[in-house]
Amino acid sequence: LTTGGGIQNISGIWELPATCFAGVGLVGRGELRPMKITSLSASEKIFILEKIHQNGGEVAVIVTHLFEFLKKKNVRGSEGLVPNKLVKKRFEKLFAYLTFYNDKFEVVPISEAAEIAENKSIDPVLKGRPLKALMREFQNFTNDLIS
């Protein structure tokens, strides 16, 4: 069984893909991109979450991995790893927002999100804001260069 947004029930296990958005910046313009801690600034994620909420959406899946919180100490990668301060800042800002607006947004385990999403469709393609995307792309580029 497949519902809108790619949610599927495979042998009794619900699969929820990451919430996606249409790229509007210089990188990935028009392509669907997963909503990840690293792929969007906190303000872009908040903007998209607000759009989902305004449209009556009930589930957003934001992806992150432990390794995203680390980066190579230099561009060539000849030295060790250091904390990725930009990713940490984005993560903290997002969760501060979600905590403050806990009447609108509830952070739940993926298993609970699957129960909510069962037999529901996902919002149409979401789009961010071009200026915010450009700012994020600049942040990502400079973050890779600075330790």
Short mmCIF file of N, CA and C in Angstrom, two decimals:
data_model
loop_
_atom_site.label_atom_id
_atom_site.label_comp_id
_atom_site.label_asym_id
_atom_site.label_seq_id
_atom_site.Cartn_x
_atom_site.Cartn_y
_atom_site.Cartn_z
N LEU A 1 0.85 -1.19 0.00
CA LEU A 1 0.00 0.00 0.00
C LEU A 1 0.88 1.23 0.00
N THR A 2 0.65 2.13 -0.92
CA THR A 2 1.40 3.39 -0.97
C THR A 2 0.42 4.54 -0.84
N THR A 3 0.79 5.52 -0.03
CA THR A 3 -0.03 6.73 0.10
C THR A 3 0.77 7.88 -0.48
N GLY A 4 0.19 9.07 -0.45
CA GLY A 4 0.87 10.25 -0.97
C GLY A 4 2.21 10.47 -0.31
N GLY A 5 3.14 11.06 -1.05
CA GLY A 5 4.44 11.39 -0.51
C GLY A 5 5.39 10.22 -0.38
N GLY A 6 5.02 9.06 -0.93
CA GLY A 6 5.91 7.92 -0.90
C GLY A 6 5.82 7.08 0.36
N ILE A 7 4.89 7.38 1.26
CA ILE A 7 4.73 6.57 2.46
C ILE A 7 4.21 5.20 2.02
N GLN A 8 4.87 4.15 2.48
CA GLN A 8 4.50 2.81 2.06
C GLN A 8 4.41 1.87 3.25
N ASN A 9 3.54 0.88 3.13
CA ASN A 9 3.50 -0.20 4.10
C ASN A 9 4.06 -1.43 3.41
N ILE A 10 5.23 -1.85 3.86
CA ILE A 10 5.90 -3.00 3.26
C ILE A 10 5.89 -4.12 4.29
N SER A 11 5.05 -5.11 4.06
CA SER A 11 4.93 -6.27 4.96
C SER A 11 4.68 -5.83 6.41
N GLY A 12 3.81 -4.84 6.57
CA GLY A 12 3.44 -4.40 7.91
C GLY A 12 4.38 -3.37 8.52
N ILE A 13 5.39 -2.95 7.78
CA ILE A 13 6.33 -1.94 8.28
C ILE A 13 6.14 -0.67 7.46
N TRP A 14 5.85 0.43 8.17
CA TRP A 14 5.64 1.69 7.48
C TRP A 14 6.97 2.35 7.17
N GLU A 15 7.13 2.80 5.95
CA GLU A 15 8.33 3.53 5.52
C GLU A 15 7.93 4.97 5.29
N LEU A 16 8.60 5.87 5.99
CA LEU A 16 8.35 7.30 5.83
C LEU A 16 9.59 7.94 5.24
N PRO A 17 9.52 8.39 4.00
CA PRO A 17 10.69 9.06 3.43
C PRO A 17 10.88 10.43 4.07
N ALA A 18 12.09 10.95 3.94
CA ALA A 18 12.35 12.30 4.44
C ALA A 18 11.44 13.28 3.71
N THR A 19 10.98 14.29 4.42
CA THR A 19 10.22 15.36 3.80
C THR A 19 11.15 16.04 2.79
N CYS A 20 10.64 16.32 1.61
CA CYS A 20 11.46 16.92 0.56
C CYS A 20 10.95 18.31 0.20
N PHE A 21 11.85 19.09 -0.38
CA PHE A 21 11.51 20.43 -0.82
C PHE A 21 12.16 20.65 -2.18
N ALA A 22 11.61 21.57 -2.94
CA ALA A 22 12.19 21.90 -4.25
C ALA A 22 13.31 22.90 -4.04
N GLY A 23 14.50 22.58 -4.52
CA GLY A 23 15.63 23.49 -4.40
C GLY A 23 15.36 24.79 -5.14
N VAL A 24 15.66 25.91 -4.49
CA VAL A 24 15.43 27.22 -5.11
C VAL A 24 16.70 28.05 -5.19
N GLY A 25 17.80 27.53 -4.66
CA GLY A 25 19.06 28.26 -4.67
C GLY A 25 19.85 27.97 -5.93
N LEU A 26 21.13 28.32 -5.89
CA LEU A 26 22.00 28.06 -7.03
C LEU A 26 22.33 26.57 -7.16
N VAL A 27 22.39 25.88 -6.02
CA VAL A 27 22.70 24.46 -6.01
C VAL A 27 21.39 23.66 -5.98
N GLY A 28 21.20 22.77 -6.93
CA GLY A 28 20.02 21.91 -6.94
C GLY A 28 18.71 22.59 -7.24
N ARG A 29 18.75 23.68 -7.97
CA ARG A 29 17.52 24.43 -8.29
C ARG A 29 16.51 23.52 -8.97
N GLY A 30 15.29 23.46 -8.43
CA GLY A 30 14.22 22.68 -9.03
C GLY A 30 14.21 21.21 -8.68
N GLU A 31 15.30 20.70 -8.15
CA GLU A 31 15.37 19.29 -7.77
C GLU A 31 14.77 19.09 -6.39
N LEU A 32 14.18 17.91 -6.19
CA LEU A 32 13.69 17.59 -4.85
C LEU A 32 14.88 17.22 -3.98
N ARG A 33 14.95 17.85 -2.81
CA ARG A 33 16.05 17.61 -1.88
C ARG A 33 15.47 17.21 -0.54
N PRO A 34 16.12 16.28 0.15
CA PRO A 34 15.61 15.86 1.46
C PRO A 34 15.82 16.94 2.50
N MET A 35 14.89 17.02 3.42
CA MET A 35 14.98 17.99 4.52
C MET A 35 15.93 17.42 5.56
N LYS A 36 17.16 17.92 5.54
CA LYS A 36 18.19 17.46 6.45
C LYS A 36 18.71 18.64 7.26
N ILE A 37 19.27 18.34 8.41
CA ILE A 37 19.86 19.38 9.23
C ILE A 37 20.94 20.11 8.42
N THR A 38 21.72 19.38 7.63
CA THR A 38 22.81 20.00 6.87
C THR A 38 22.35 20.67 5.59
N SER A 39 21.23 20.28 5.02
CA SER A 39 20.85 20.79 3.70
C SER A 39 20.05 22.09 3.75
N LEU A 40 19.60 22.49 4.91
CA LEU A 40 18.81 23.72 5.04
C LEU A 40 19.27 24.50 6.26
N SER A 41 19.19 25.81 6.17
CA SER A 41 19.42 26.62 7.36
C SER A 41 18.23 26.41 8.30
N ALA A 42 18.39 26.77 9.54
CA ALA A 42 17.30 26.62 10.51
C ALA A 42 16.08 27.43 10.07
N SER A 43 16.30 28.65 9.57
CA SER A 43 15.15 29.47 9.16
C SER A 43 14.43 28.87 7.96
N GLU A 44 15.16 28.18 7.07
CA GLU A 44 14.50 27.51 5.95
C GLU A 44 13.67 26.34 6.44
N LYS A 45 14.20 25.56 7.37
CA LYS A 45 13.44 24.43 7.92
C LYS A 45 12.18 24.94 8.62
N ILE A 46 12.33 26.01 9.39
CA ILE A 46 11.19 26.59 10.10
C ILE A 46 10.14 27.07 9.09
N PHE A 47 10.57 27.72 8.03
CA PHE A 47 9.66 28.19 6.99
C PHE A 47 8.86 27.02 6.40
N ILE A 48 9.56 25.94 6.08
CA ILE A 48 8.89 24.77 5.49
C ILE A 48 7.96 24.11 6.51
N LEU A 49 8.38 24.00 7.75
CA LEU A 49 7.50 23.44 8.79
C LEU A 49 6.24 24.27 8.95
N GLU A 50 6.38 25.58 8.90
CA GLU A 50 5.21 26.47 8.99
C GLU A 50 4.28 26.24 7.81
N LYS A 51 4.83 26.06 6.61
CA LYS A 51 4.01 25.80 5.42
C LYS A 51 3.25 24.49 5.58
N ILE A 52 3.93 23.47 6.07
CA ILE A 52 3.28 22.17 6.29
C ILE A 52 2.13 22.35 7.29
N HIS A 53 2.38 23.06 8.38
CA HIS A 53 1.36 23.28 9.40
C HIS A 53 0.17 24.08 8.83
N GLN A 54 0.46 25.14 8.07
CA GLN A 54 -0.60 25.97 7.48
C GLN A 54 -1.47 25.17 6.51
N ASN A 55 -0.86 24.19 5.84
CA ASN A 55 -1.60 23.38 4.87
C ASN A 55 -2.26 22.16 5.49
N GLY A 56 -2.21 22.05 6.82
CA GLY A 56 -2.87 20.93 7.49
C GLY A 56 -2.06 19.66 7.51
N GLY A 57 -0.79 19.74 7.14
CA GLY A 57 0.06 18.56 7.17
C GLY A 57 0.29 18.09 8.60
N GLU A 58 0.49 16.81 8.76
CA GLU A 58 0.64 16.27 10.10
C GLU A 58 2.01 15.66 10.38
N VAL A 59 2.77 15.37 9.34
CA VAL A 59 4.06 14.71 9.56
C VAL A 59 5.13 15.35 8.69
N ALA A 60 6.27 15.63 9.30
CA ALA A 60 7.46 16.05 8.58
C ALA A 60 8.61 15.20 9.11
N VAL A 61 9.38 14.65 8.21
CA VAL A 61 10.51 13.81 8.60
C VAL A 61 11.78 14.57 8.25
N ILE A 62 12.54 14.94 9.28
CA ILE A 62 13.82 15.63 9.11
C ILE A 62 14.92 14.64 9.43
N VAL A 63 15.87 14.52 8.52
CA VAL A 63 16.92 13.52 8.63
C VAL A 63 18.22 14.15 9.11
N THR A 64 18.93 13.42 9.94
CA THR A 64 20.29 13.80 10.30
C THR A 64 21.06 12.53 10.64
N HIS A 65 22.35 12.65 10.62
CA HIS A 65 23.25 11.54 10.95
C HIS A 65 24.31 12.07 11.89
N LEU A 66 24.82 11.24 12.75
CA LEU A 66 25.86 11.66 13.68
C LEU A 66 27.06 12.29 12.98
N PHE A 67 27.48 11.72 11.86
CA PHE A 67 28.67 12.22 11.19
C PHE A 67 28.51 13.64 10.66
N GLU A 68 27.27 14.12 10.53
CA GLU A 68 27.05 15.50 10.06
C GLU A 68 27.48 16.52 11.10
N PHE A 69 27.65 16.09 12.33
CA PHE A 69 28.06 17.01 13.40
C PHE A 69 29.58 17.13 13.49
N LEU A 70 30.28 16.48 12.56
CA LEU A 70 31.75 16.55 12.49
C LEU A 70 32.15 16.98 11.09
N LYS A 71 33.32 17.57 10.99
CA LYS A 71 33.86 17.89 9.67
C LYS A 71 35.37 17.77 9.72
N LYS A 72 35.97 17.67 8.56
CA LYS A 72 37.42 17.58 8.48
C LYS A 72 38.02 18.91 8.94
N LYS A 73 39.14 18.82 9.63
CA LYS A 73 39.76 20.02 10.17
C LYS A 73 40.21 20.98 9.07
N ASN A 74 40.54 20.45 7.90
CA ASN A 74 40.88 21.31 6.77
C ASN A 74 40.30 20.72 5.49
N VAL A 75 40.27 21.50 4.44
CA VAL A 75 39.63 21.10 3.19
C VAL A 75 40.28 19.85 2.60
N ARG A 76 41.58 19.75 2.71
CA ARG A 76 42.28 18.59 2.14
C ARG A 76 42.05 17.33 2.96
N GLY A 77 41.60 17.47 4.18
CA GLY A 77 41.29 16.31 4.99
C GLY A 77 42.50 15.58 5.53
N SER A 78 43.64 16.25 5.57
CA SER A 78 44.84 15.58 6.04
C SER A 78 44.96 15.60 7.57
N GLU A 79 44.10 16.34 8.21
CA GLU A 79 44.10 16.38 9.67
C GLU A 79 42.82 15.73 10.19
N GLY A 80 42.66 15.71 11.50
CA GLY A 80 41.53 15.04 12.13
C GLY A 80 40.21 15.76 11.95
N LEU A 81 39.25 15.33 12.75
CA LEU A 81 37.89 15.88 12.70
C LEU A 81 37.70 16.90 13.81
N VAL A 82 36.81 17.85 13.55
CA VAL A 82 36.43 18.86 14.54
C VAL A 82 34.90 18.96 14.54
N PRO A 83 34.32 19.48 15.62
CA PRO A 83 32.86 19.67 15.62
C PRO A 83 32.44 20.62 14.51
N ASN A 84 31.32 20.33 13.88
CA ASN A 84 30.78 21.21 12.86
C ASN A 84 29.85 22.19 13.56
N LYS A 85 30.38 23.35 13.85
CA LYS A 85 29.64 24.36 14.63
C LYS A 85 28.39 24.85 13.90
N LEU A 86 28.45 24.92 12.58
CA LEU A 86 27.29 25.38 11.81
C LEU A 86 26.13 24.40 11.94
N VAL A 87 26.40 23.12 11.81
CA VAL A 87 25.35 22.10 11.92
C VAL A 87 24.79 22.09 13.34
N LYS A 88 25.66 22.19 14.33
CA LYS A 88 25.21 22.22 15.73
C LYS A 88 24.29 23.42 15.96
N LYS A 89 24.68 24.58 15.44
CA LYS A 89 23.86 25.79 15.60
C LYS A 89 22.49 25.62 14.93
N ARG A 90 22.47 25.04 13.73
CA ARG A 90 21.20 24.81 13.02
C ARG A 90 20.30 23.86 13.81
N PHE A 91 20.89 22.81 14.33
CA PHE A 91 20.16 21.82 15.12
C PHE A 91 19.56 22.47 16.37
N GLU A 92 20.38 23.23 17.09
CA GLU A 92 19.91 23.88 18.32
C GLU A 92 18.82 24.89 18.04
N LYS A 93 18.96 25.67 16.97
CA LYS A 93 17.95 26.68 16.63
C LYS A 93 16.61 26.01 16.26
N LEU A 94 16.69 24.93 15.49
CA LEU A 94 15.47 24.21 15.11
C LEU A 94 14.76 23.67 16.34
N PHE A 95 15.49 23.02 17.23
CA PHE A 95 14.84 22.42 18.39
C PHE A 95 14.41 23.45 19.42
N ALA A 96 15.07 24.59 19.49
CA ALA A 96 14.58 25.68 20.34
C ALA A 96 13.23 26.16 19.81
N TYR A 97 13.12 26.28 18.49
CA TYR A 97 11.87 26.69 17.85
C TYR A 97 10.77 25.66 18.12
N LEU A 98 11.08 24.38 17.92
CA LEU A 98 10.09 23.32 18.13
C LEU A 98 9.65 23.26 19.59
N THR A 99 10.57 23.51 20.50
CA THR A 99 10.24 23.52 21.93
C THR A 99 9.33 24.70 22.26
N PHE A 100 9.65 25.87 21.72
CA PHE A 100 8.85 27.07 21.99
C PHE A 100 7.44 26.92 21.42
N TYR A 101 7.32 26.31 20.25
CA TYR A 101 6.01 26.15 19.60
C TYR A 101 5.50 24.72 19.74
N ASN A 102 5.66 24.15 20.93
CA ASN A 102 5.22 22.77 21.14
C ASN A 102 3.71 22.60 21.08
N ASP A 103 2.96 23.70 21.05
CA ASP A 103 1.52 23.60 20.85
C ASP A 103 1.18 23.33 19.38
N LYS A 104 2.09 23.67 18.47
CA LYS A 104 1.89 23.44 17.03
C LYS A 104 2.64 22.21 16.53
N PHE A 105 3.79 21.94 17.12
CA PHE A 105 4.66 20.87 16.64
C PHE A 105 5.02 19.94 17.78
N GLU A 106 4.95 18.66 17.50
CA GLU A 106 5.32 17.65 18.48
C GLU A 106 6.43 16.79 17.89
N VAL A 107 7.53 16.69 18.61
CA VAL A 107 8.63 15.84 18.15
C VAL A 107 8.38 14.44 18.70
N VAL A 108 8.31 13.47 17.80
CA VAL A 108 7.97 12.09 18.19
C VAL A 108 8.93 11.12 17.51
N PRO A 109 9.03 9.91 18.06
CA PRO A 109 9.83 8.88 17.38
C PRO A 109 9.22 8.54 16.03
N ILE A 110 10.03 8.04 15.13
CA ILE A 110 9.57 7.72 13.78
C ILE A 110 8.42 6.72 13.80
N SER A 111 8.40 5.81 14.79
CA SER A 111 7.31 4.82 14.85
C SER A 111 5.97 5.50 15.12
N GLU A 112 5.97 6.54 15.95
CA GLU A 112 4.73 7.27 16.22
C GLU A 112 4.33 8.12 15.01
N ALA A 113 5.30 8.68 14.32
CA ALA A 113 5.00 9.46 13.12
C ALA A 113 4.37 8.56 12.06
N ALA A 114 4.82 7.31 11.98
CA ALA A 114 4.26 6.36 11.02
C ALA A 114 2.78 6.11 11.31
N GLU A 115 2.43 5.99 12.59
CA GLU A 115 1.02 5.78 12.95
C GLU A 115 0.18 6.98 12.56
N ILE A 116 0.72 8.18 12.76
CA ILE A 116 -0.01 9.39 12.39
C ILE A 116 -0.18 9.47 10.88
N ALA A 117 0.88 9.11 10.15
CA ALA A 117 0.89 9.25 8.69
C ALA A 117 0.10 8.17 7.97
N GLU A 118 -0.21 7.09 8.65
CA GLU A 118 -0.90 5.99 8.00
C GLU A 118 -2.17 6.50 7.31
N ASN A 119 -2.29 6.16 6.04
CA ASN A 119 -3.46 6.54 5.21
C ASN A 119 -3.63 8.05 5.06
N LYS A 120 -2.57 8.79 5.20
CA LYS A 120 -2.63 10.24 4.97
C LYS A 120 -1.73 10.56 3.79
N SER A 121 -2.03 11.66 3.15
CA SER A 121 -1.14 12.08 2.06
C SER A 121 -0.27 13.21 2.57
N ILE A 122 0.82 13.42 1.87
CA ILE A 122 1.76 14.47 2.22
C ILE A 122 1.47 15.69 1.36
N ASP A 123 1.82 16.86 1.87
CA ASP A 123 1.61 18.10 1.14
C ASP A 123 2.23 18.07 -0.24
N PRO A 124 1.74 18.91 -1.13
CA PRO A 124 2.38 19.03 -2.44
C PRO A 124 3.81 19.53 -2.28
N VAL A 125 4.54 19.60 -3.37
CA VAL A 125 5.95 20.00 -3.33
C VAL A 125 6.11 21.33 -2.59
N LEU A 126 7.01 21.32 -1.64
CA LEU A 126 7.30 22.50 -0.85
C LEU A 126 8.45 23.26 -1.47
N LYS A 127 8.41 24.58 -1.39
CA LYS A 127 9.50 25.40 -1.92
C LYS A 127 9.96 26.34 -0.82
N GLY A 128 11.25 26.56 -0.81
CA GLY A 128 11.83 27.48 0.15
C GLY A 128 11.85 28.90 -0.41
N ARG A 129 12.71 29.73 0.17
CA ARG A 129 12.85 31.11 -0.26
C ARG A 129 14.23 31.29 -0.88
N PRO A 130 14.31 31.83 -2.10
CA PRO A 130 15.59 31.93 -2.80
C PRO A 130 16.68 32.69 -2.04
N LEU A 131 16.37 33.80 -1.40
CA LEU A 131 17.40 34.56 -0.68
C LEU A 131 17.97 33.75 0.48
N LYS A 132 17.09 33.07 1.21
CA LYS A 132 17.54 32.21 2.31
C LYS A 132 18.39 31.07 1.78
N ALA A 133 18.01 30.52 0.63
CA ALA A 133 18.79 29.42 0.05
C ALA A 133 20.19 29.90 -0.34
N LEU A 134 20.27 31.09 -0.91
CA LEU A 134 21.57 31.64 -1.30
C LEU A 134 22.45 31.88 -0.06
N MET A 135 21.86 32.39 0.99
CA MET A 135 22.59 32.62 2.24
C MET A 135 23.10 31.29 2.80
N ARG A 136 22.27 30.27 2.78
CA ARG A 136 22.65 28.95 3.28
C ARG A 136 23.79 28.36 2.45
N GLU A 137 23.69 28.50 1.14
CA GLU A 137 24.74 27.98 0.28
C GLU A 137 26.08 28.64 0.57
N PHE A 138 26.06 29.94 0.83
CA PHE A 138 27.28 30.67 1.19
C PHE A 138 27.81 30.16 2.54
N GLN A 139 26.90 29.98 3.51
CA GLN A 139 27.31 29.45 4.82
C GLN A 139 27.94 28.08 4.67
N ASN A 140 27.32 27.20 3.89
CA ASN A 140 27.85 25.85 3.70
C ASN A 140 29.24 25.89 3.07
N PHE A 141 29.41 26.75 2.07
CA PHE A 141 30.69 26.86 1.38
C PHE A 141 31.78 27.36 2.33
N THR A 142 31.50 28.43 3.05
CA THR A 142 32.51 28.97 3.97
C THR A 142 32.76 28.05 5.15
N ASN A 143 31.73 27.34 5.60
CA ASN A 143 31.88 26.39 6.70
C ASN A 143 32.86 25.29 6.34
N ASP A 144 32.87 24.86 5.09
CA ASP A 144 33.80 23.82 4.65
C ASP A 144 35.25 24.32 4.67
N LEU A 145 35.43 25.62 4.49
CA LEU A 145 36.78 26.18 4.41
C LEU A 145 37.36 26.55 5.78
N ILE A 146 36.49 26.82 6.74
CA ILE A 146 36.94 27.30 8.06
C ILE A 146 36.76 26.20 9.08
N SER A 147 37.77 26.00 9.94
CA SER A 147 37.63 24.96 10.97
C SER A 147 37.16 25.53 12.28
#
